XYZ file of C-alpha atoms in Angstrom:
660
model
C 13.519 -135.525 -64.327
C 13.106 -132.332 -63.666
C 13.760 -130.962 -60.475
C 11.293 -130.107 -57.444
C 10.971 -127.849 -54.223
C 10.004 -129.118 -51.364
C 7.857 -127.853 -48.752
C 5.905 -130.166 -45.660
C 3.224 -128.724 -43.631
C 1.923 -130.582 -40.485
C -1.717 -130.967 -39.113
C -2.701 -133.240 -36.085
C -5.483 -135.280 -36.305
C -7.287 -136.263 -33.744
C -8.657 -140.161 -33.657
C -10.650 -142.263 -31.748
C -7.677 -144.249 -30.373
C -4.790 -142.029 -30.987
C -4.006 -138.643 -32.231
C -1.381 -138.472 -35.076
C 0.113 -135.916 -37.415
C -0.346 -135.577 -41.359
C 2.172 -134.013 -43.264
C 1.090 -132.730 -47.061
C 4.671 -132.560 -49.003
C 3.883 -129.948 -51.714
C 6.360 -130.538 -54.306
C 6.968 -127.814 -56.932
C 7.888 -127.496 -60.401
C 8.371 -125.000 -63.407
C 4.806 -125.522 -64.617
C 2.844 -127.413 -61.649
C 1.695 -127.766 -57.870
C 1.121 -131.112 -56.049
C 0.618 -132.242 -52.986
C 0.461 -135.353 -51.102
C 0.114 -136.674 -47.913
C 1.480 -138.802 -45.842
C 2.486 -140.142 -42.497
C 5.546 -140.513 -40.544
C 4.991 -144.765 -40.714
C 4.756 -144.430 -44.452
C 8.264 -142.244 -44.122
C 9.701 -145.239 -41.754
C 8.127 -148.070 -44.513
C 10.122 -146.407 -47.498
C 13.529 -146.307 -45.657
C 13.380 -150.106 -44.533
C 12.397 -150.761 -48.136
C 15.611 -148.614 -49.884
C 17.607 -150.217 -47.100
C 16.967 -153.424 -48.640
C 18.936 -152.341 -51.355
C 21.470 -150.895 -49.226
C 24.412 -153.301 -50.610
C 23.808 -152.805 -54.077
C 26.413 -150.821 -55.952
C 25.301 -147.235 -57.338
C 25.799 -147.721 -62.085
C 28.650 -145.401 -62.946
C 29.946 -144.663 -59.407
C 32.272 -146.976 -56.776
C 28.996 -146.200 -54.071
C 26.524 -148.888 -52.460
C 23.580 -147.043 -52.035
C 24.032 -147.740 -48.776
C 26.294 -144.700 -48.693
C 23.537 -142.056 -50.417
C 20.528 -143.224 -48.387
C 19.157 -140.440 -46.217
C 18.674 -140.833 -42.387
C 15.671 -140.739 -41.606
C 14.768 -139.552 -37.316
C 13.603 -142.658 -35.538
C 11.704 -141.416 -32.947
C 7.791 -141.495 -33.264
C 5.702 -138.602 -31.736
C 2.897 -139.793 -30.040
C 0.001 -137.353 -28.627
C -0.494 -132.987 -28.317
C 2.924 -131.755 -29.525
C 4.030 -128.516 -29.476
C 4.463 -126.131 -32.203
C 8.599 -126.068 -31.470
C 8.827 -130.105 -31.571
C 6.331 -130.254 -35.180
C 8.145 -127.571 -36.752
C 11.911 -129.953 -36.121
C 9.928 -133.067 -37.679
C 9.576 -130.782 -40.530
C 12.793 -129.102 -41.486
C 13.535 -132.867 -40.598
C 11.596 -134.278 -42.704
C 12.275 -131.484 -46.071
C 15.721 -132.190 -45.869
C 14.758 -136.247 -46.373
C 12.585 -135.232 -49.008
C 15.102 -133.810 -50.634
C 18.035 -135.827 -50.422
C 15.620 -139.041 -52.076
C 14.564 -136.599 -54.719
C 17.907 -135.559 -55.234
C 19.075 -139.733 -55.373
C 15.970 -140.538 -57.368
C 18.226 -137.813 -60.409
C 21.337 -138.537 -59.952
C 20.873 -142.477 -60.247
C 19.308 -145.238 -61.031
C 18.138 -148.742 -60.146
C 15.238 -150.584 -59.309
C 14.958 -148.046 -55.923
C 13.917 -145.719 -58.577
C 9.692 -146.731 -58.771
C 10.061 -146.850 -54.473
C 10.468 -143.109 -54.437
C 8.584 -142.855 -57.409
C 5.186 -144.341 -55.919
C 5.746 -142.438 -53.402
C 5.964 -138.965 -54.437
C 3.104 -140.008 -56.970
C 5.868 -138.039 -59.505
C 4.287 -139.987 -62.649
C 0.666 -137.957 -61.427
C 3.093 -135.010 -61.491
C 5.016 -135.694 -64.589
C 1.405 -136.300 -66.579
C 0.101 -132.796 -64.850
C 3.671 -131.003 -65.706
C 3.310 -132.205 -69.727
C -0.412 -130.836 -69.568
C 0.320 -127.674 -68.341
C 3.159 -127.219 -70.411
C 0.957 -128.056 -73.567
C -1.613 -125.208 -72.349
C 1.471 -122.496 -71.881
C 2.541 -123.248 -75.431
C -1.173 -123.096 -76.303
C -1.365 -119.613 -74.404
C 1.571 -118.562 -75.594
C 0.285 -119.183 -79.274
C -3.247 -117.793 -79.062
C -1.443 -114.496 -76.964
C 1.086 -115.156 -80.696
C -1.733 -114.443 -82.415
C -3.740 -111.485 -80.739
C -0.282 -109.319 -80.505
C -0.183 -110.221 -84.507
C -3.736 -109.278 -85.321
C -3.001 -106.137 -83.167
C 0.084 -105.085 -85.246
C -1.702 -105.716 -88.581
C -4.472 -103.880 -87.023
C -2.334 -100.943 -86.641
C -0.578 -100.914 -89.770
C -3.572 -100.570 -91.249
C -5.330 -97.207 -89.399
C -1.969 -95.570 -89.784
C -1.521 -96.191 -92.858
C -5.204 -94.449 -93.888
C -3.423 -91.471 -91.303
C -5.501 -92.465 -87.390
C -4.108 -91.008 -84.809
C -2.666 -94.908 -82.470
C -1.844 -92.954 -78.963
C -2.822 -89.835 -77.333
C 0.660 -89.059 -77.819
C 0.151 -88.813 -81.376
C -2.605 -86.379 -80.952
C -1.985 -82.490 -81.697
C -1.600 -80.449 -78.897
C -4.865 -78.295 -79.553
C -6.966 -81.398 -79.338
C -5.383 -82.768 -76.537
C -6.017 -79.212 -74.106
C -9.198 -79.244 -75.567
C -10.094 -83.124 -73.972
C -8.106 -82.214 -70.896
C -10.310 -78.817 -70.600
C -13.140 -80.615 -70.022
C -11.966 -82.116 -66.668
C -12.339 -80.620 -63.022
C -9.497 -80.334 -60.825
C -9.558 -83.808 -59.804
C -9.151 -85.111 -63.319
C -6.133 -82.763 -64.354
C -4.774 -83.757 -60.568
C -4.987 -87.664 -62.087
C -4.079 -86.963 -65.437
C -1.024 -84.691 -64.148
C 0.054 -88.082 -61.811
C 0.323 -90.423 -65.592
C 3.089 -89.352 -67.448
C 5.908 -86.966 -67.201
C 4.118 -85.200 -71.150
C 0.876 -85.061 -69.855
C 1.880 -83.445 -66.166
C 3.645 -80.934 -68.451
C -0.062 -80.384 -70.308
C -2.024 -80.079 -67.418
C -0.235 -76.731 -66.308
C -1.059 -74.678 -69.122
C -2.650 -71.985 -67.661
C -5.466 -72.710 -70.397
C -6.499 -75.479 -68.573
C -6.829 -73.142 -65.010
C -9.574 -70.692 -66.129
C -12.494 -71.770 -64.077
C -11.706 -73.135 -60.571
C -13.905 -73.886 -57.870
C -12.453 -74.695 -54.477
C -15.794 -74.845 -52.468
C -16.133 -79.015 -52.062
C -12.289 -78.580 -50.749
C -12.948 -75.746 -48.643
C -11.587 -76.556 -45.517
C -7.708 -77.967 -47.159
C -7.347 -73.962 -48.542
C -5.186 -71.585 -46.872
C -2.800 -69.115 -48.171
C 0.107 -71.366 -49.629
C -2.778 -73.388 -51.417
C -3.563 -70.020 -53.026
C -0.595 -69.601 -53.795
C 0.185 -72.026 -55.773
C -2.552 -71.215 -57.275
C -2.392 -68.679 -58.573
C 1.245 -68.743 -59.774
C -0.183 -71.253 -62.649
C -4.227 -69.681 -63.436
C -2.390 -67.124 -64.941
C -5.425 -66.928 -67.739
C -8.350 -67.542 -64.763
C -11.832 -66.157 -65.331
C -13.884 -67.440 -62.688
C -12.553 -68.734 -58.746
C -14.751 -69.712 -56.646
C -13.571 -69.658 -52.660
C -16.839 -69.728 -50.752
C -16.307 -70.850 -47.211
C -12.588 -70.994 -47.642
C -12.059 -69.947 -43.874
C -8.399 -69.520 -43.865
C -8.050 -67.079 -46.365
C -6.318 -64.004 -45.430
C -4.555 -60.912 -47.096
C -1.810 -62.969 -48.064
C -4.727 -64.636 -50.528
C -5.744 -61.804 -52.280
C -2.595 -60.317 -52.769
C -1.710 -63.636 -54.436
C -4.613 -63.397 -56.330
C -3.719 -59.620 -57.649
C 0.037 -60.159 -58.365
C -0.606 -63.376 -60.174
C -3.266 -63.703 -61.928
C -4.322 -61.176 -65.039
C -6.415 -58.304 -64.008
C -8.135 -58.210 -67.360
C -8.964 -61.784 -67.778
C -10.360 -62.510 -64.026
C -13.850 -61.548 -63.784
C -16.205 -63.879 -61.165
C -14.523 -63.686 -57.823
C -16.869 -65.408 -54.657
C -15.587 -64.926 -51.555
C -19.070 -65.713 -49.541
C -18.644 -67.101 -46.092
C -14.865 -66.014 -45.820
C -14.439 -64.515 -42.419
C -10.967 -63.715 -42.857
C -12.014 -61.742 -45.463
C -11.555 -57.463 -44.332
C -10.667 -54.635 -45.626
C -7.408 -55.459 -45.754
C -7.734 -58.507 -47.861
C -9.913 -56.009 -49.929
C -6.924 -53.824 -50.575
C -4.571 -56.158 -51.371
C -7.241 -57.821 -54.167
C -7.517 -54.584 -55.306
C -3.761 -52.957 -55.388
C -5.891 -49.655 -53.688
C -3.167 -47.954 -51.100
C -4.890 -46.416 -48.004
C -3.843 -43.157 -46.426
C -2.819 -42.984 -42.818
C -6.081 -41.392 -41.522
C -8.160 -44.966 -42.649
C -5.684 -47.147 -40.268
C -6.171 -44.999 -37.658
C -9.922 -44.997 -37.782
C -10.331 -48.220 -38.612
C -10.305 -52.045 -36.066
C -7.703 -53.958 -37.117
C -7.471 -57.117 -36.040
C -4.351 -57.759 -33.532
C -2.247 -59.262 -35.979
C -2.348 -56.795 -38.916
C 0.877 -55.664 -39.603
C 1.358 -52.539 -41.929
C 3.106 -53.087 -44.823
C 3.740 -50.637 -47.637
C 4.858 -52.483 -50.039
C 1.603 -54.772 -50.488
C -0.448 -51.944 -51.094
C 1.381 -50.180 -53.392
C 2.098 -52.051 -56.583
C -0.852 -50.976 -58.690
C -1.492 -53.615 -59.627
C -4.498 -55.775 -58.794
C -7.877 -57.902 -59.790
C -9.346 -54.837 -61.233
C -11.197 -56.278 -64.252
C -13.416 -58.427 -61.947
C -17.267 -57.990 -63.084
C -19.029 -60.481 -60.424
C -17.739 -60.158 -56.852
C -20.058 -61.903 -54.199
C -18.816 -61.229 -50.548
C -22.515 -62.657 -48.104
C -21.160 -62.806 -45.002
C -18.023 -61.339 -45.145
C -18.796 -59.765 -41.346
C -15.494 -58.067 -41.163
C -16.098 -55.846 -44.638
C -16.212 -52.333 -43.637
C -17.133 -48.646 -45.822
C -12.941 -48.547 -45.377
C -12.473 -52.495 -47.614
C -15.655 -50.974 -50.083
C -14.043 -47.745 -50.809
C -10.822 -50.521 -52.516
C -13.551 -51.698 -55.305
C -13.625 -48.286 -56.813
C -11.126 -49.166 -58.581
C -12.468 -52.127 -60.444
C -14.430 -50.081 -62.740
C -16.093 -52.906 -64.485
C -18.332 -54.033 -61.518
C -21.459 -55.157 -63.018
C -23.045 -57.642 -60.310
C -21.866 -56.829 -56.336
C -23.719 -59.047 -53.875
C -22.769 -57.433 -50.082
C -25.666 -59.971 -48.881
C -24.858 -60.064 -44.733
C -21.414 -57.350 -44.384
C -24.134 -55.054 -41.800
C -21.192 -52.830 -41.375
C -21.262 -51.236 -45.096
C -23.010 -48.417 -44.879
C -23.731 -45.235 -47.227
C -20.288 -43.875 -47.621
C -18.947 -47.369 -49.009
C -21.825 -47.401 -51.683
C -21.545 -43.972 -52.919
C -17.263 -44.781 -53.404
C -18.764 -47.103 -55.610
C -21.291 -46.182 -57.193
C -18.531 -42.539 -57.831
C -16.639 -45.312 -59.645
C -18.826 -48.534 -61.097
C -21.498 -46.869 -62.910
C -21.333 -50.106 -65.391
C -23.604 -51.706 -62.207
C -26.580 -53.955 -62.965
C -27.559 -55.683 -60.018
C -26.644 -55.213 -56.076
C -27.499 -57.130 -53.212
C -27.609 -54.611 -49.694
C -29.304 -57.155 -48.082
C -28.372 -56.284 -44.255
C -26.414 -53.534 -44.504
C -26.539 -50.300 -42.844
C -27.688 -48.958 -46.281
C -30.212 -45.798 -45.971
C -32.445 -44.462 -48.755
C -29.921 -41.734 -49.927
C -27.574 -44.188 -50.159
C -30.166 -45.703 -52.693
C -30.611 -42.741 -54.760
C -27.030 -42.045 -54.784
C -26.345 -45.042 -56.104
C -29.463 -44.886 -58.430
C -28.506 -41.487 -59.780
C -25.121 -42.790 -60.958
C -25.369 -46.410 -61.960
C -27.744 -46.016 -65.808
C -27.497 -49.529 -66.056
C -28.884 -50.568 -62.919
C -31.855 -53.540 -63.415
C -31.629 -55.139 -59.652
C -31.872 -53.968 -56.054
C -31.849 -56.105 -53.022
C -32.268 -54.531 -49.677
C -34.447 -56.662 -47.946
C -34.014 -56.904 -43.737
C -32.517 -53.701 -44.222
C -33.742 -51.351 -40.589
C -35.167 -48.609 -43.400
C -38.709 -48.534 -45.352
C -38.942 -47.037 -48.741
C -41.086 -44.494 -49.268
C -43.744 -45.101 -52.161
C -41.839 -41.831 -54.128
C -39.021 -43.337 -53.838
C -40.023 -46.615 -55.523
C -41.819 -45.138 -58.268
C -38.812 -43.167 -59.935
C -36.753 -46.174 -59.254
C -39.498 -48.047 -61.472
C -39.686 -45.735 -64.163
C -35.587 -46.141 -64.590
C -36.368 -49.665 -64.266
C -35.325 -50.841 -61.545
C -36.491 -53.667 -59.807
C -36.427 -53.585 -56.151
C -36.851 -56.550 -53.530
C -37.681 -54.755 -50.097
C -39.495 -56.334 -46.950
C -38.708 -57.530 -43.498
C -36.424 -60.650 -44.212
C -38.013 -62.401 -41.317
C -37.532 -66.667 -41.237
C -38.524 -68.829 -38.310
C -37.478 -72.897 -38.050
C -37.223 -75.027 -35.250
C -33.583 -76.630 -34.487
C -34.332 -80.359 -32.881
C -31.827 -83.375 -32.109
C -32.698 -85.812 -34.337
C -33.802 -89.289 -32.803
C -30.675 -91.331 -33.643
C -28.385 -88.660 -31.624
C -27.774 -88.597 -27.974
C -27.320 -84.604 -28.313
C -29.202 -82.360 -26.103
C -31.699 -80.346 -26.896
C -30.497 -76.901 -27.796
C -33.943 -74.462 -27.069
C -37.459 -75.387 -27.327
C -38.200 -72.268 -28.789
C -38.877 -70.942 -32.461
C -35.614 -70.047 -33.738
C -36.198 -66.306 -35.355
C -33.263 -65.132 -38.199
C -33.443 -63.580 -41.817
C -34.125 -65.879 -44.476
C -30.839 -65.454 -46.502
C -28.856 -66.559 -43.780
C -26.509 -69.451 -44.497
C -26.246 -73.050 -43.438
C -22.350 -72.292 -42.862
C -24.730 -69.951 -39.120
C -26.624 -72.341 -38.540
C -24.016 -74.782 -38.051
C -21.924 -72.459 -36.288
C -24.709 -71.631 -33.857
C -25.433 -74.723 -33.193
C -21.636 -75.705 -32.045
C -21.511 -72.705 -29.665
C -25.238 -73.377 -27.592
C -23.450 -77.674 -27.793
C -20.690 -76.398 -26.367
C -18.263 -78.029 -29.021
C -15.198 -76.511 -29.720
C -13.835 -77.415 -33.730
C -10.561 -79.345 -33.205
C -7.349 -78.130 -35.222
C -7.154 -78.466 -39.418
C -4.389 -81.490 -38.955
C -1.145 -79.593 -40.821
C -2.806 -76.475 -40.261
C -1.473 -73.229 -38.678
C -2.793 -72.065 -35.211
C -5.700 -71.275 -35.075
C -7.361 -73.201 -38.074
C -10.238 -75.549 -37.369
C -11.975 -77.741 -39.275
C -14.655 -77.158 -40.999
C -18.207 -77.155 -38.612
C -20.132 -79.306 -40.575
C -17.484 -82.293 -39.961
C -18.586 -82.621 -36.566
C -22.085 -81.794 -36.434
C -24.914 -82.965 -39.625
C -27.671 -80.992 -39.863
C -31.057 -82.491 -42.135
C -34.131 -81.685 -43.638
C -36.162 -84.512 -43.528
C -33.757 -87.489 -44.892
C -31.667 -84.601 -46.739
C -27.940 -83.288 -45.344
C -28.160 -79.238 -46.235
C -24.155 -77.569 -47.091
C -23.074 -74.749 -45.666
C -23.968 -72.148 -48.765
C -27.736 -73.101 -49.096
C -29.532 -69.545 -47.111
C -32.169 -70.625 -44.788
C -35.093 -69.584 -47.684
C -33.846 -71.934 -50.532
C -33.920 -75.455 -47.820
C -37.695 -74.410 -47.548
C -38.569 -74.093 -51.546
C -36.196 -76.902 -51.881
C -36.705 -79.884 -49.482
C -39.592 -78.972 -46.973
C -42.993 -79.450 -48.582
C -45.603 -78.774 -45.340
C -46.713 -75.371 -44.427
C -45.786 -75.098 -41.406
C -42.577 -73.801 -39.748
C -39.532 -75.626 -41.396
C -38.142 -78.443 -38.388
C -34.441 -79.648 -38.616
C -32.896 -82.364 -37.230
C -28.777 -82.188 -36.024
C -26.550 -84.666 -34.546
C -23.541 -86.168 -35.001
C -21.431 -86.695 -37.971
C -21.153 -90.480 -38.800
C -19.259 -92.215 -41.415
C -22.565 -94.636 -42.869
C -25.905 -94.460 -42.091
C -27.762 -97.585 -40.814
C -31.306 -97.727 -42.514
C -34.460 -96.843 -40.270
C -35.802 -100.857 -40.235
C -32.750 -102.791 -39.166
C -32.341 -103.061 -35.437
C -28.610 -103.088 -34.211
C -26.088 -100.889 -35.848
C -22.783 -101.414 -37.861
C -20.236 -101.218 -34.916
C -22.317 -104.262 -32.830
C -21.658 -106.620 -35.741
C -19.224 -109.546 -35.013
C -16.471 -109.432 -36.664
C -16.376 -111.710 -39.483
C -13.967 -114.703 -39.958
C -10.495 -114.924 -40.275
C -9.939 -116.260 -43.974
C -7.966 -119.862 -44.255
C -4.556 -118.505 -45.482
C -3.292 -118.986 -48.750
C -0.407 -121.179 -48.007
C -2.626 -124.214 -45.902
C -5.339 -124.329 -48.439
C -3.632 -126.725 -51.064
C -7.367 -127.729 -52.329
C -10.471 -126.961 -52.470
C -12.681 -126.774 -49.151
C -15.719 -128.596 -50.825
C -14.504 -130.763 -53.762
C -11.058 -131.653 -52.751
C -9.622 -130.507 -56.462
C -6.587 -128.995 -56.068
C -5.398 -125.036 -56.890
C -3.365 -124.621 -59.366
C -2.603 -121.480 -61.775
C -5.867 -122.027 -63.714
C -7.784 -123.000 -60.523
C -7.917 -120.537 -57.928
C -8.124 -119.919 -54.684
C -11.521 -118.265 -53.538
C -12.624 -116.868 -49.421
C -16.200 -117.579 -48.286
C -17.139 -114.213 -47.004
C -20.073 -116.189 -43.996
C -17.394 -119.163 -43.202
C -14.504 -118.130 -44.047
C -12.668 -120.942 -46.074
C -10.679 -121.314 -49.267
C -13.140 -122.739 -51.912
C -13.009 -123.146 -55.863
C -15.015 -121.018 -58.086
C -16.700 -123.840 -59.000
C -17.925 -124.592 -55.840
C -17.845 -120.342 -54.647
C -20.199 -118.893 -57.064
C -22.834 -117.520 -55.443
C -22.908 -113.965 -54.046
C -25.224 -112.489 -52.121
C -25.467 -109.703 -48.612
C -24.019 -111.366 -45.179
C -25.590 -108.670 -43.170
C -24.588 -110.618 -40.150
C -20.674 -109.487 -40.754
C -21.456 -106.230 -42.177
C -21.840 -106.895 -45.430
C -24.138 -105.387 -47.730
C -23.414 -105.407 -51.709
C -23.449 -108.748 -53.194
C -20.338 -111.100 -51.755
C -19.170 -114.222 -53.618
C -19.936 -117.191 -50.367
C -19.383 -120.706 -51.103
C -22.562 -122.964 -51.867
C -22.740 -124.564 -48.818
C -23.020 -121.375 -46.611
C -25.451 -120.005 -49.283
C -27.518 -122.778 -48.964
C -27.748 -122.159 -45.215
C -28.398 -118.475 -45.540
C -31.350 -119.031 -47.409
C -32.279 -121.594 -45.205
C -32.351 -119.378 -42.316
C -33.345 -116.078 -43.399
C -36.739 -117.701 -45.771
C -36.036 -114.958 -47.804
C -38.955 -114.052 -49.749
C -38.264 -113.172 -53.243
C -41.216 -111.316 -55.030
C -39.395 -108.075 -55.317
C -43.103 -106.019 -56.249
C -44.546 -106.519 -53.144
C -42.491 -105.549 -49.889
C -43.997 -105.386 -46.776
C -44.336 -101.470 -46.055
C -43.682 -103.117 -42.465
C -40.556 -102.624 -40.185
C -38.049 -106.128 -41.472
C -35.890 -106.933 -38.831
C -34.320 -110.011 -41.063
C -31.039 -108.643 -41.911
C -32.061 -109.281 -45.404
C -33.919 -105.702 -45.255
C -30.675 -103.399 -45.937
C -29.752 -105.304 -49.218
C -31.340 -103.243 -51.866
C -33.782 -104.067 -54.670
C -30.650 -104.354 -56.958
C -29.177 -106.915 -54.568
C -32.837 -108.825 -54.854
C -32.996 -108.961 -58.085
C -28.946 -110.201 -58.596
C -30.420 -112.631 -55.837
C -32.954 -113.887 -57.211
C -31.461 -115.106 -60.860
C -28.281 -116.261 -59.309
C -30.790 -118.567 -56.611
C -32.148 -120.936 -58.753
C -29.278 -120.611 -61.755
C -28.952 -124.814 -60.406
C -31.057 -126.760 -58.934
C -29.133 -129.814 -58.884
C -26.447 -128.342 -57.518
C -28.324 -126.319 -54.740
C -29.570 -130.080 -54.071
C -26.289 -131.791 -53.901
C -24.599 -128.296 -51.315
C -27.434 -129.119 -48.888
C -27.663 -132.205 -48.665
C -23.584 -132.433 -47.681
C -24.193 -130.486 -45.391
C -22.177 -131.841 -41.834
C -24.352 -131.542 -38.712
C -21.709 -129.553 -36.997
C -22.208 -126.929 -39.477
C-alpha cells in the first residue's frame, strides 16, 4: 500500500430540513489524487464497525486492535458554525484519517477492507497504476525524441554545421546583432555573460537614436553611452530636454571625432553656447564671457574648453528650436571644417556675425537652413562667396526681403533659395471627450516650421498646467509635455518633432484651416460607438481558488496532471478544457479580446446579445451593444467557433439552471 497525504476541506450544505457539513477528503499519492466526500455520520459508522474488532489480536504483535483504533470526536456539529469550529473539526478528522491509513499500512486483518472501502482505495490504486503507465509512456517518448535529437545533432556536426549560437564566428554574430536597435541590444545583454560581452562592442553602437526615450535621457545616461559608443557615427538626441554642456563634453571626450559625422539636437532647449564650446573643444576669450547672457548656474572652468578635442568631424548638425544658441556658440562651429549640412531653424539669436564665422572655415557647406534667424542679405552674400559647394539655402521666416539681383546671383551659381513669409494659421480647440476648457476663440498665427513641441508647451501654459517633476531626476527636470496632454489631428496623435506644415500635408485633407484638438492623456481610448467607459465597468467575478476546485463544475470530472483547471472569465468558475473550449469577448468586464468562457456562459452571452454574425454587413449606425467593441477579426474568430458543435451548444443551453 502506497503512502498518502491527507487534506480535508469542509463545505456547509443548507438543506430544507437541517443544514449539515460535507468533508472532502483528498488523498495525494505519488502519481495521482482522489477526493471522496463524506459526512460526519459516515466517519461515525466506520468507527463503530472498527470497534467490533477491538478485541481481535493484531497479527505479528501482542496488541489488540482496540489499542490501535484512533479516537473519533463524538460531538456532532449542528446548525450554522463559526470558521474556528469547522477548522478545529477538520484538524481532528485529518489526524483520524492519517491514523486509519497508518493502521491499514502496518496491519492486516478483516478491518482493512472496511477502511479501503471507506477511502475508495481500489479506484485510487487503479488510477495510480494508470498514471504510472502514462508516465512511463511519456518518458519513453521523451527518451525517443531525445535520442533522435542527439542523432540529428551528430549528423549535422559531421557535415560541419553550426548547432548553437555560441559556435558562430564572432564576425557573423556581430553582423546579426548589428541589425538590432537599442532595446534589442539591451535584451541580448541580459541573456548570458558571453552575449553581454558581445553587446558592448563599439561596432554595434554606430547609430544611436534616443528620441523614443527622450524623457529619460540626461547627462548621466549620455556619459555612460558615450563611453560605450567610441565608434559612434550618428547620434539622434532630438527633444532631450535635460542635456547640458556636460553631455556635449562627454560626446567630445569619449567619441571618436573622426567617426561622428551626424548629430541631431533639435528641440534641446538647454543646449546653449557653453554646450557648443564643450562639443567642439573651443576655448572662448574672457571678453566673450563678458558680452554674453549666461544662466546663473553656469560655472566657468577653463579645463572644460582647453582640451583641444571635440566632435570636429561633424558633417551634419541640426539644432532646430535651440533658442539659447547665440553667435558666440555658432562661432565655435567653425572648428568643424567638414560640416556640409547645417540646420539653425528657429535659432532667432543667430545673426550675420555667427554665419560669417562659419562661412570662413566651413567651405564645404552644401545645405543651410536659416529660417527664423536674424540673418540679413549681407550675410547671405558672404556665405555664397565663401562656400562654392552651396546648393540650398532656406530663409523662410526671416524678416528681410532679398532683392532680385541677389536671387539671380544665387541661381547663377546653382543655389536653390527657399524664401518667403512663413505664416501659418490653425485652430486649437478641446476634444469632445475632454473636460479641459477652451484656451482661445480666435485663429492662432505662427510660422509653418514651428514644431509640435512648442504647441504642446503653449497649450500647457494657457491651461495653467505645470509639468510634474521627473521621477529620479535632478531638480528642475520635468516630464515631457506629451505625457500630460495629447494633441490630435482627426484621430491621429501628433508627435513632438513634427512641424506644422507636415501635420497639414500628412493628416489634414480639407482646404480650410487646420483644426487640432487637445485632451488629457489617457492610457486606453474607448471607441466612440460605445456608450460607457472602462472606468465604469463592473469588476470581474472572483475566481474559484484552485485548492477548492477539485473537480469540474460542469461535468464533475476530477482534475489531475492531465486534466487541467481552466477559469471562466464570465462567471469565475473552474472547468476542464472540454467544458470551457469557447472564446469570446466579455465587454461587460472589460475583456475586449476573445477570452476563455465556459459552455454555459457562452450560451447565455450569445442568447442575451443576439450577435449578428455577418461581419461583412455591419450597420453604420451607432452600436450600443457590448459586442461592438470587438474587432472584425474577433467576430470572425467567434463565428468560426460558434457553431463548431451544435450538439454541445444545445446540451449547454439545456443545462442552465433557473438561478443563473
